[in-house]
Coordinates of C-alpha atoms and ligand atoms in Angstrom, one line a residue:
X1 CA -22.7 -72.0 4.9
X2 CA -23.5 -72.6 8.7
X3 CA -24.5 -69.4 10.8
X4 CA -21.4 -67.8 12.2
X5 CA -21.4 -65.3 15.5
X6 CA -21.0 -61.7 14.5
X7 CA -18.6 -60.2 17.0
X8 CA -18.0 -56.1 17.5
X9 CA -16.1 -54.6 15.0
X10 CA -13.4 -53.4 17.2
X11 CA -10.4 -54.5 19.0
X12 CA -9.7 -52.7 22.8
X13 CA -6.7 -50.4 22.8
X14 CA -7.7 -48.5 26.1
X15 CA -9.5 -50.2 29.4
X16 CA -10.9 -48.5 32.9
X17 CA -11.3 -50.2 35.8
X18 CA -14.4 -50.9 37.3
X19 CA -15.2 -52.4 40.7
X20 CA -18.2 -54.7 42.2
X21 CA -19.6 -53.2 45.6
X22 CA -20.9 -55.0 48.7
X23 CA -24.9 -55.1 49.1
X24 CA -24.6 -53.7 52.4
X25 CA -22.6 -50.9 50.8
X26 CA -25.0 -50.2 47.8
X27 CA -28.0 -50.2 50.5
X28 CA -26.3 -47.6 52.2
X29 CA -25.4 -45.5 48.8
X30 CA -29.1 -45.6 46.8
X31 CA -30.4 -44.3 50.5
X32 CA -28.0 -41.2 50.5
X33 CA -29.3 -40.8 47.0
X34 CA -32.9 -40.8 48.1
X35 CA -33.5 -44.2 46.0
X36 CA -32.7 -41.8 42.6
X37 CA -30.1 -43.7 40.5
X38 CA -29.1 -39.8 39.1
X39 CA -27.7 -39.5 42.2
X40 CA -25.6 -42.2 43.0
X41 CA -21.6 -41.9 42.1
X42 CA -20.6 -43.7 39.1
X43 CA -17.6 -45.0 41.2
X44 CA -20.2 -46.7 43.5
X45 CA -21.3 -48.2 40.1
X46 CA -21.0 -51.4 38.5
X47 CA -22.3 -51.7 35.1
X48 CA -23.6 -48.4 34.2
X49 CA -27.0 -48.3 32.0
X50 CA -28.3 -45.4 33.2
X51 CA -27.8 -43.8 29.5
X52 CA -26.4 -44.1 26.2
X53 CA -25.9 -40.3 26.0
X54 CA -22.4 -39.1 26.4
X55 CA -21.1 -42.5 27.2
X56 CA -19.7 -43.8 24.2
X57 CA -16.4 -44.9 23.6
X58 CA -14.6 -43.1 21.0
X59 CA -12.3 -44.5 18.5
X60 CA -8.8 -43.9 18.0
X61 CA -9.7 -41.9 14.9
X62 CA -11.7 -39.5 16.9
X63 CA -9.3 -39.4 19.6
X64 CA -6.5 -38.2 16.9
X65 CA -8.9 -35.3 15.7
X66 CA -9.1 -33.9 19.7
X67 CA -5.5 -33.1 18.8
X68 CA -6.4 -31.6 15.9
X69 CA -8.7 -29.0 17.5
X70 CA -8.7 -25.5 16.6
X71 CA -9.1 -23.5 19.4
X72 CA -9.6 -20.0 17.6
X73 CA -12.9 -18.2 19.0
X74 CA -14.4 -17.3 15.5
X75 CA -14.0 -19.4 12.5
X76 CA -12.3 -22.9 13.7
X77 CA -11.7 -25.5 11.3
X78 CA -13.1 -27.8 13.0
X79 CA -16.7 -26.2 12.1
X80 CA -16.2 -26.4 9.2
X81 CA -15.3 -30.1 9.4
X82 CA -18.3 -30.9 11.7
X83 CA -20.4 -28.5 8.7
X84 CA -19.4 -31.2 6.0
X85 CA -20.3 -34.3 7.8
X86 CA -24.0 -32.7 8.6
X87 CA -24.3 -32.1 5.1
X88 CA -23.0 -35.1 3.8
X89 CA -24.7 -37.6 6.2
X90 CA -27.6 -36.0 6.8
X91 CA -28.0 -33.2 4.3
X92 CA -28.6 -30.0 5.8
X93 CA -27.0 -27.3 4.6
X94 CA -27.2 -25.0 7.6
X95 CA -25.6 -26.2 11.3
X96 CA -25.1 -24.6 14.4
X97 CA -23.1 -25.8 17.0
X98 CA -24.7 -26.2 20.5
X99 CA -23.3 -27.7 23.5
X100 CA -25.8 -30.8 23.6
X101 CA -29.1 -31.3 22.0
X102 CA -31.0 -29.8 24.2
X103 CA -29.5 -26.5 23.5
X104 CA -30.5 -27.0 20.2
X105 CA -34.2 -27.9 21.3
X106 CA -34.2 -24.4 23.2
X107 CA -32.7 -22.1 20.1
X108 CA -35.5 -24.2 17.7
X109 CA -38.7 -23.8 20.3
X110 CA -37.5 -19.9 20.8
X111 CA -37.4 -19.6 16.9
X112 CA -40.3 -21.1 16.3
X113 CA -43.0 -21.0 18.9
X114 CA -45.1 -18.0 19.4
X115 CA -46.8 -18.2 22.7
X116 CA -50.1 -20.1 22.4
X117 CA -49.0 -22.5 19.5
X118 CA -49.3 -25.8 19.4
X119 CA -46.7 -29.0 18.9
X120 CA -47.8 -31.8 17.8
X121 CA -45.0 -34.8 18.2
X122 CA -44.5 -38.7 18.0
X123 CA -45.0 -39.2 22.1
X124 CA -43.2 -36.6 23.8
X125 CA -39.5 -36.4 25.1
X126 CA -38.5 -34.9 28.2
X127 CA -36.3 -31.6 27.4
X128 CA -38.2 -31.2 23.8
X129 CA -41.4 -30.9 25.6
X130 CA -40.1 -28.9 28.4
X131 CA -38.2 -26.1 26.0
X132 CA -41.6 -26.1 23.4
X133 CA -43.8 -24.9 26.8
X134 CA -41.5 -22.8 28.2
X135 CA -41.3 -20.9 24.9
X136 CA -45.2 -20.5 25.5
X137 CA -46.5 -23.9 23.4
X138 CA -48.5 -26.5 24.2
X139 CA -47.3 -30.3 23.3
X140 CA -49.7 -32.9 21.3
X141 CA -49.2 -36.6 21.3
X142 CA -49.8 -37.7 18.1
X143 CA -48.0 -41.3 18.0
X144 CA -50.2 -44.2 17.1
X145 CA -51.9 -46.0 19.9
X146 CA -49.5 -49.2 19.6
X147 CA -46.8 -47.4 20.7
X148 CA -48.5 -47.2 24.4
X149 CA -49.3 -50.9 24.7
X150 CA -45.6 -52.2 25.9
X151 CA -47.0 -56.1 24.7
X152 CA -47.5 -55.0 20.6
X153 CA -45.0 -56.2 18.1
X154 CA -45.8 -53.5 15.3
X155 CA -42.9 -53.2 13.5
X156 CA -42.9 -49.0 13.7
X157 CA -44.1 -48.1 17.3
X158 CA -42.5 -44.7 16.4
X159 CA -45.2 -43.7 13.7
X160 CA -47.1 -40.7 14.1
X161 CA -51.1 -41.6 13.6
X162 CA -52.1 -38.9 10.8
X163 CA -56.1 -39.2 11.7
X164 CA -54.5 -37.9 15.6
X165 CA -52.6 -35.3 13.6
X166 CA -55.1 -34.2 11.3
X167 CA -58.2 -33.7 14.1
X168 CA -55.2 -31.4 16.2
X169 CA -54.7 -29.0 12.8
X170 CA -58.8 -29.0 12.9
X171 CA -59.1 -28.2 16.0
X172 CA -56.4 -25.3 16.4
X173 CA -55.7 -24.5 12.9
X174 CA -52.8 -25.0 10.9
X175 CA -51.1 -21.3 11.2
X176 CA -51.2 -22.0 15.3
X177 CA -49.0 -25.4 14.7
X178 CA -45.5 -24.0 13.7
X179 CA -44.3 -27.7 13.5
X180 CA -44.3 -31.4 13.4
X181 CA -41.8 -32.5 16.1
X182 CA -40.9 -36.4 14.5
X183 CA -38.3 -37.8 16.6
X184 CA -36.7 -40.8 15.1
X185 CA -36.6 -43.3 17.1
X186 CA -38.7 -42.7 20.3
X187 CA -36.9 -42.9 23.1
X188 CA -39.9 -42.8 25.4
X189 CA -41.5 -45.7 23.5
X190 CA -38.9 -47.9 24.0
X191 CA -36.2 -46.5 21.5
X192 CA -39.0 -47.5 18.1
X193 CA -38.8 -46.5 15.2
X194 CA -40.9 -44.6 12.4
X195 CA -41.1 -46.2 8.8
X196 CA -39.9 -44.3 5.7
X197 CA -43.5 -44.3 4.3
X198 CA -44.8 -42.6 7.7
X199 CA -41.9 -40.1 7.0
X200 CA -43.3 -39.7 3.6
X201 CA -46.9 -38.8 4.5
X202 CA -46.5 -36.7 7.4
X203 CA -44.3 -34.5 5.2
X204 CA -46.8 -34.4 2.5
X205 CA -49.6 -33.9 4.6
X206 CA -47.8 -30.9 6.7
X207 CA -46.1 -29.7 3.0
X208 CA -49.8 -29.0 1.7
X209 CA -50.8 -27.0 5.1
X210 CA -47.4 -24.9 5.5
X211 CA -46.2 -26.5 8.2
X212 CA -42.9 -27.4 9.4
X213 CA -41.1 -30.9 10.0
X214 CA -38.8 -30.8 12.2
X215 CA -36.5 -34.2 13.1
X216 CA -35.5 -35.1 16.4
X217 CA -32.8 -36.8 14.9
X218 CA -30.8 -37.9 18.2
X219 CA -30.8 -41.7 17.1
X220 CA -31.9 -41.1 13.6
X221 CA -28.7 -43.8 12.6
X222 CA -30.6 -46.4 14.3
X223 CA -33.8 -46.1 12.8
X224 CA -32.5 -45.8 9.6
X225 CA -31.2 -49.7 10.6
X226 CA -34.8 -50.7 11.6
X227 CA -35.8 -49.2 8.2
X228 CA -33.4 -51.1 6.3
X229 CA -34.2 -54.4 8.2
X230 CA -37.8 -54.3 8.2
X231 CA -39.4 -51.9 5.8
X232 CA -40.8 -53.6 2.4
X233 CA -38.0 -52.3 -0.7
X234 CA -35.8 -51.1 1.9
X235 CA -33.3 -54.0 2.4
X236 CA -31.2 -53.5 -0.3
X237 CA -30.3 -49.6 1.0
X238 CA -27.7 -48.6 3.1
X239 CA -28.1 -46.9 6.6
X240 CA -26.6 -43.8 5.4
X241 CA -28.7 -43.7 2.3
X242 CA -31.9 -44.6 4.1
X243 CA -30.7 -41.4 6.7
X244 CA -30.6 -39.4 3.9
X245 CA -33.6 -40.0 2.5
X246 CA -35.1 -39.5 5.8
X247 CA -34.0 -36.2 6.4
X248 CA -34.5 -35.0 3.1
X249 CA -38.0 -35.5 4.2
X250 CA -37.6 -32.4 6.9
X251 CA -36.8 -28.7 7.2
X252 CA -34.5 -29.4 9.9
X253 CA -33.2 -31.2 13.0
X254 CA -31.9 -31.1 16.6
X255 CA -29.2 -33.2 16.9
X256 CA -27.7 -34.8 20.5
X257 CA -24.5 -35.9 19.0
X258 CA -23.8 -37.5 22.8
X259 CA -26.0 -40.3 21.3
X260 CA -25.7 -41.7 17.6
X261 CA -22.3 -39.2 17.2
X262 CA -20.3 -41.1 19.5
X263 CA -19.3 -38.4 21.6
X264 CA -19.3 -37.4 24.7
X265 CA -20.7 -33.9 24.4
X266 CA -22.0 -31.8 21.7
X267 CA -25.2 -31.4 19.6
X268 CA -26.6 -29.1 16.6
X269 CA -29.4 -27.6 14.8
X270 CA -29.5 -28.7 11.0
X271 CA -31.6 -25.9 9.0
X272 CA -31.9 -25.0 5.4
X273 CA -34.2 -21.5 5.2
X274 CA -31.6 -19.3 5.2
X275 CA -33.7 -16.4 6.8
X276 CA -34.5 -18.9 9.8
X277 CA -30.9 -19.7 9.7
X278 CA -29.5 -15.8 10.4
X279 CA -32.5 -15.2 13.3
X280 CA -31.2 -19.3 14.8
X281 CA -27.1 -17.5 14.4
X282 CA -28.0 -14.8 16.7
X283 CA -30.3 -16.3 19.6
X284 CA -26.8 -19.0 19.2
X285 CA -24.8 -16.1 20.7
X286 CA -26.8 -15.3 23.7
X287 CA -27.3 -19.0 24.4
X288 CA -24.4 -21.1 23.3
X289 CA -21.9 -19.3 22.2
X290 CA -20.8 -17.8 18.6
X291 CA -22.4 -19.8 15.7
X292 CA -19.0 -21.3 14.9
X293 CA -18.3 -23.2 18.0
X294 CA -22.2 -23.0 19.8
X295 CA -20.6 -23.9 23.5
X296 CA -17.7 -26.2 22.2
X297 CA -14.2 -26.4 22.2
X298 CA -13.1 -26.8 18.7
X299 CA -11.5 -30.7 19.6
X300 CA -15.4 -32.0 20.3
X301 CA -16.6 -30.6 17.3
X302 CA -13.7 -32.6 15.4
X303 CA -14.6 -35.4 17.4
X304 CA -18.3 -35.2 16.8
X305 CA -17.3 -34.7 12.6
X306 CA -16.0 -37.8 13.1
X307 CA -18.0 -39.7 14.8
X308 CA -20.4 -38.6 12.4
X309 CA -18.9 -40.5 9.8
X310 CA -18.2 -43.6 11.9
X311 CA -22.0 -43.9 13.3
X312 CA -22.9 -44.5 9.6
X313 CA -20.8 -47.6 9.2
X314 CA -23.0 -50.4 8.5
X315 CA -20.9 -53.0 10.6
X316 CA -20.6 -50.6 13.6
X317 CA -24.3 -50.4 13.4
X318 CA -24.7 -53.6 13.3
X319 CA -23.0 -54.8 16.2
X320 CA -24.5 -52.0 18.2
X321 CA -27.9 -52.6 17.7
X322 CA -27.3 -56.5 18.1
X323 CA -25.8 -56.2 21.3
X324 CA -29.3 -54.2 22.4
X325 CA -31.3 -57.7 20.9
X326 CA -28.6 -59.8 22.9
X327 CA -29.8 -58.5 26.3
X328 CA -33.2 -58.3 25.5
X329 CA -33.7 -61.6 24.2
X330 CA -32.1 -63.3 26.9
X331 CA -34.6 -61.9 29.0
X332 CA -37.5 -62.3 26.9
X333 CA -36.3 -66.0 27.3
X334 CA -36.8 -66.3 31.0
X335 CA -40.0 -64.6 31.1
X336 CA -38.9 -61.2 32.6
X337 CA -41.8 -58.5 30.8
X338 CA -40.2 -56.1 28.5
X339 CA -41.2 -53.8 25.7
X340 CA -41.8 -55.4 22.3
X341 CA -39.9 -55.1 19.6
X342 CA -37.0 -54.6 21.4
X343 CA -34.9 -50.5 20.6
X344 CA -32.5 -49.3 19.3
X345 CA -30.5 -48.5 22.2
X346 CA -32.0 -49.7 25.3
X347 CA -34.1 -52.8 26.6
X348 CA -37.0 -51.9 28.7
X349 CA -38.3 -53.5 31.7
X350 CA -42.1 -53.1 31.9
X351 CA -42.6 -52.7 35.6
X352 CA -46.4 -51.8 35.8
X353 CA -46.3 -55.8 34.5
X354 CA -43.4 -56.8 37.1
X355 CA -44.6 -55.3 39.6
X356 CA -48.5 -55.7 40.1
X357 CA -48.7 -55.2 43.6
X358 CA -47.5 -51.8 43.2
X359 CA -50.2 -48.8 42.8
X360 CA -48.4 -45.8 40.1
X361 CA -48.8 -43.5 43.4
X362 CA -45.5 -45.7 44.5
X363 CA -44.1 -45.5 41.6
X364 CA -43.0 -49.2 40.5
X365 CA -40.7 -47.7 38.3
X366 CA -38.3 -46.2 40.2
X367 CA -38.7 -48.7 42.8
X368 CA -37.3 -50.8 40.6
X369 CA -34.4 -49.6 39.2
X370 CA -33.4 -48.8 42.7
X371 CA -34.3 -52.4 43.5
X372 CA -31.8 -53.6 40.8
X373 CA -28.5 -51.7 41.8
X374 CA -29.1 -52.7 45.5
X375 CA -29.0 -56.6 43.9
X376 CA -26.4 -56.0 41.6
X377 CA -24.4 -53.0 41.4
X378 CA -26.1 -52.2 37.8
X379 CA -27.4 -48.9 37.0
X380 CA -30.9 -48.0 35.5
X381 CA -33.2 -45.6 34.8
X382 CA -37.1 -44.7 35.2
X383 CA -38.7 -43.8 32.5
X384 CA -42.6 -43.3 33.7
X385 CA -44.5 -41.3 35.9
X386 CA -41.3 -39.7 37.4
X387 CA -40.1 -38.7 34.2
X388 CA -43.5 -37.4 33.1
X389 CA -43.8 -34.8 35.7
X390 CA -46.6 -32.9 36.4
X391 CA -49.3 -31.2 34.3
X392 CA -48.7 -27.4 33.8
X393 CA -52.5 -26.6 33.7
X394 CA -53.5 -28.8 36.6
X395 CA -50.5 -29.5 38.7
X396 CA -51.3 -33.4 39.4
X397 CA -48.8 -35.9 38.4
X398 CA -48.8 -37.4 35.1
X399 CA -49.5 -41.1 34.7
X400 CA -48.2 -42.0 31.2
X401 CA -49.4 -45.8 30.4
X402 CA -45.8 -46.9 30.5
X403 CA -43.9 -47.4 33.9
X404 CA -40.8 -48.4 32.1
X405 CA -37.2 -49.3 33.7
X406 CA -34.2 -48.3 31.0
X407 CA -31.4 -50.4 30.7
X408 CA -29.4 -48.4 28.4
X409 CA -26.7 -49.6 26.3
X410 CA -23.4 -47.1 25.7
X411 CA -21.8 -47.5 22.3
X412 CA -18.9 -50.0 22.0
X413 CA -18.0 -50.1 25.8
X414 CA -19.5 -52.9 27.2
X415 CA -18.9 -57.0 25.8
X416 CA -21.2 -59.7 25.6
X417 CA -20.4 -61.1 29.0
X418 CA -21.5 -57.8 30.7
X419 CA -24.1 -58.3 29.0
X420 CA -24.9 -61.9 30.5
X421 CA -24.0 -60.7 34.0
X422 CA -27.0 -57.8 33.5
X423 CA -29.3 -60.4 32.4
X424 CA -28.3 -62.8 35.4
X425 CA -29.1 -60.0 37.7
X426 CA -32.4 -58.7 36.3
X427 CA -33.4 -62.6 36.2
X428 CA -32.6 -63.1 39.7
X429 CA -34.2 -60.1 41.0
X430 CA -37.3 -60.8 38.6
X431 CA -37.6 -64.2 40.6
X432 CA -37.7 -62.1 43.8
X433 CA -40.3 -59.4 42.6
X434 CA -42.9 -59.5 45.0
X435 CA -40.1 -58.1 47.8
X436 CA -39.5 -54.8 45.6
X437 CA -40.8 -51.9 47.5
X438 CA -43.1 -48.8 46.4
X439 CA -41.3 -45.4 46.7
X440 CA -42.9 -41.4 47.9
X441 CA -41.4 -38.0 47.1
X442 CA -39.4 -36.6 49.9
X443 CA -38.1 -34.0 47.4
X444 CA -39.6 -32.7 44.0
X445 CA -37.8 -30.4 42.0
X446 CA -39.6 -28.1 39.4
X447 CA -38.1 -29.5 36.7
X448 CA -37.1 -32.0 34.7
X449 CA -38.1 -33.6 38.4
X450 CA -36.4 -37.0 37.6
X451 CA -33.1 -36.0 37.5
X452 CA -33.0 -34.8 41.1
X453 CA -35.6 -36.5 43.2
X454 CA -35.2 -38.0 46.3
X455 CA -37.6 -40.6 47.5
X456 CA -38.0 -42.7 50.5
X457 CA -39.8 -46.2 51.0
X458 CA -43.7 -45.9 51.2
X459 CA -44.4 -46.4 54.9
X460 CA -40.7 -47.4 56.0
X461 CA -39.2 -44.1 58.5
X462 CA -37.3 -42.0 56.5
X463 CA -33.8 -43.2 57.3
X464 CA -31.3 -40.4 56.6
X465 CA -27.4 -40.9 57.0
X466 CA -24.6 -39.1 55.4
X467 CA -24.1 -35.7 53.3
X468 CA -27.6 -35.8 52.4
X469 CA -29.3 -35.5 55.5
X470 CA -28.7 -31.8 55.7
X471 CA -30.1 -31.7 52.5
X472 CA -33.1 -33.5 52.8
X473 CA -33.9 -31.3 56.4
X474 CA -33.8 -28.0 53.9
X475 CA -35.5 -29.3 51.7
X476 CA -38.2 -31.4 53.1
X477 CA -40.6 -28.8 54.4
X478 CA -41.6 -27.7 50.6
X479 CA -40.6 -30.3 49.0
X480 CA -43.7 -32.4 49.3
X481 CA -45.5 -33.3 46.6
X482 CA -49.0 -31.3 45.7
X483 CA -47.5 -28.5 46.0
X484 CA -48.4 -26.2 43.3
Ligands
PLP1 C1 -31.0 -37.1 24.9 C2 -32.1 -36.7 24.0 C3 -32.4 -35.3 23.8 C4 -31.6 -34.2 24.5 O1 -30.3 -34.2 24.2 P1 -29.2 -33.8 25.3 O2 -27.9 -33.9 24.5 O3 -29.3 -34.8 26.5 O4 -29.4 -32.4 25.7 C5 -33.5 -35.0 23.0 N1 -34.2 -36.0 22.4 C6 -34.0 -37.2 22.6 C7 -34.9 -38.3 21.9 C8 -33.0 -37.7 23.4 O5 -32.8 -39.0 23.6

């Protein structure tokens, strides 16, 4: 039989305008947004790859279950709904609602950490890390060493190193380590994944020392696809099987449903110690909301049971991983330097390698997803030394060894050919490298810095037009960096 195209799984019912912009005009719009793509308008968007979280297109099916919500304070049907699709696609027996995964994150670090404690994790993730020290822990990176190197084609970048593991237990002892954060797949990576048999000995090695695992199970759907399609004896298994079996290899999860659910808001925390359960119920209410809705209205909870149940369809997972390859292998074919293998749900432009002539002070990064809307109207992310913050202890920036650029993929919203015009544009713009820019604070938030930042060219006059210049006046006098 010759090789047929696969095609998505889907026909489009519903469509939303978007519009192309000038260059002139998208000069003008990533300066008012201090070079930050968080800050620029989606309308003033083309193709938008900032994230995959909260983006997806829901199905018709899901749609019908909004009008099906329950709206009662206490006791909506919809939990219980969004209760049996947790515990029949991922097993847990416990859930509580929260309004997105980090919601979850915060209830589970509360819960857990006692101030002083350490976290070991699989490479750390931005709001994870951030809620585990604000509840008074300290994070460990305990990911294998080929996940750093952006060039290595191990199959499971995602895999925690249990020699990096073991010498953190030795050093702090086993009672001060609460948990095993093992988020599956690593978004920080590059969206890699961790192999069922690394599952399997991190939960016996933490099983024998009383220590919890706890998932990060936010794109847990598409590693069980990487399991399936690379891991020896795995082939022959299902994705939701192969989910199962990963999560029956954990005490519980935190859940971003705005990513593998298909939704466009919502999260949860999957438990199963009942006396962790009650203590998680309560800190719910003062957080979230009661333990029955956890900050939702009762329609996204049937939305998210739903989606549930669709994210675990092997063609829909298919198709939604492949279109990720499609992009990334078109430019892995002209050259452009991208992480290896390529995610789950992103492609990732390595821009320490794309752009040489750019120190990490000027953060290539972020220079270069601005660089890419002003050529094409497409919206990226940083993931690097913005993202990474600053060092609690010691106040000095954080240079992680990746300086990545996210091109995310949302979930059956985009075709093929938006996919060829974002590889056209990253092409052209690769050919023009050298021109791209290095970037300096002109404003630093505390946290979670990358979100709102605002940066100006390294050396160029800070050029301020439009609603932000009041903005950047307040803020400028403390807003440079150092200054903690
Ligand atoms: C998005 C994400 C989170 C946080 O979820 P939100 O719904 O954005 O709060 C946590 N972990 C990972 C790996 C994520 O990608």
């Amino acid at each position: 039989m010759s090789q047929r195209s696969w095609a998505e799984p889907w026909k489009i019912k519903v469509v939303e305008p978007i519009h192309m912009t000038t260059r002139s005009e998208r000069e003008r719009h990533i300066r008012v947004a201090g070079y930050n793509t968080f800050l620029l308008r989606s309308d003033e968007v083309y193709i938008d790859l900032l994230t995959d979280s909260g983006t997806s297109a829901m199905s018709d099916r899901q749609w019908a279950g909004m009008m099906m919500g329950d709206e009662a304070y206490a006791g909506s049907r919809n939990f219980y709904n969004l209760e049996k699709s947790v515990r029949d696609v991922y097993g847990y027996e416990e859930l509580i609602p929260t309004h997105q995964g980090r919601g979850a994150e915060h209830l589970l670090s509360k819960l857990l950490i006692t101030p002083g404690d350490h976290v070991p994790g699989n490479m750390y993730f931005t709001t994870t890390r951030l809620h585990q020290e604000l509840a008074g822990g300290t994070f460990h990176d305990v990911i294998i060493d080929e996940a750093h190197d952006p060039a290595s084609l191990h199959p499971f970048k995602g895999n925690i190193d249990l020699a990096k593991l073991d010498a953190i237990v030795h050093e702090y002892g086993a009672a001060r380590i609460p948990y095993v954060c093992v988020a599956v797949t690593v978004n920080l990576a590059g969206g890699q994944p961790v192999s069922m048999q690394n599952l399997l000995d991190v939960w016996s090695y933490c099983r024998a020392r009383g220590i919890k695992v706890m998932l990060d199970a936010t794109r847990a759907v598409e590693n069980a696809w990487f399991i399936q399609q690379r891991e020896v004896g795995m082939g022959d298994r299902t994705v939701a099987e192969i989910l199962r079996r990963m999560c029956d290899l954990s005490d519980g999860a935190t859940m971003s449903g705005k990513k593998d659910s298909l939704v466009n808001i919502g999260g949860w925390l999957g438990l199963r110690d009942k006396a962790l359960v009650a203590k998680a119920q309560n800190l719910a209410v003062v957080y979230e909301g009661l333990h029955t809705y956890g900050g939702l209205a009762g329609r996204d909870l049937e939305a998210m049971a739903i989606g549930i149940r669709e994210s675990v369809q092997e063609e829909y997972i298919r198709s939604r991983i492949g279109q990720v390859y499609y992009l990334g292998e078109r430019l892995q074919d002209a050259g452009v330097p991208i992480v290896t293998p390529i995610g789950g749900h992103a492609v990732f432009l390595d821009a320490a390698a794309m752009l040489p002539h750019l120190p990490r002070e000027q953060f290539p990064a972020q220079a270069l997803a601005a660089a890419l809307y002003v050529e094409s109207g497409v919206r990226a992310m940083e993931r690097g030394a913005v993202s990474a913050g600053r060092d609690p202890l010691t106040g000095h920036n954080r240079y992680p060894k990746l300086e990545l650029v996210r091109l995310t993929i949302p979930r059956r919203v985009y075709t093929q050919a938006h996919m060829d015009v974002v590889a056209e544009s990253v092409i052209s713009l690769f050919q023009e490298r050298e021109k791209v820019h290095g970037l300096q604070f002109i404003y630093e938030p505390e946290y979670l810095r990358f979100f709102q930042a605002q940066f100006a060219p390294v050396g160029a006059p800070v050029v301020l037009d439009g609603p932000a210049e009041a903005y950047h006046a307040a803020v400028r006098s403390f807003a440079l960096t150092g200054r903690r």
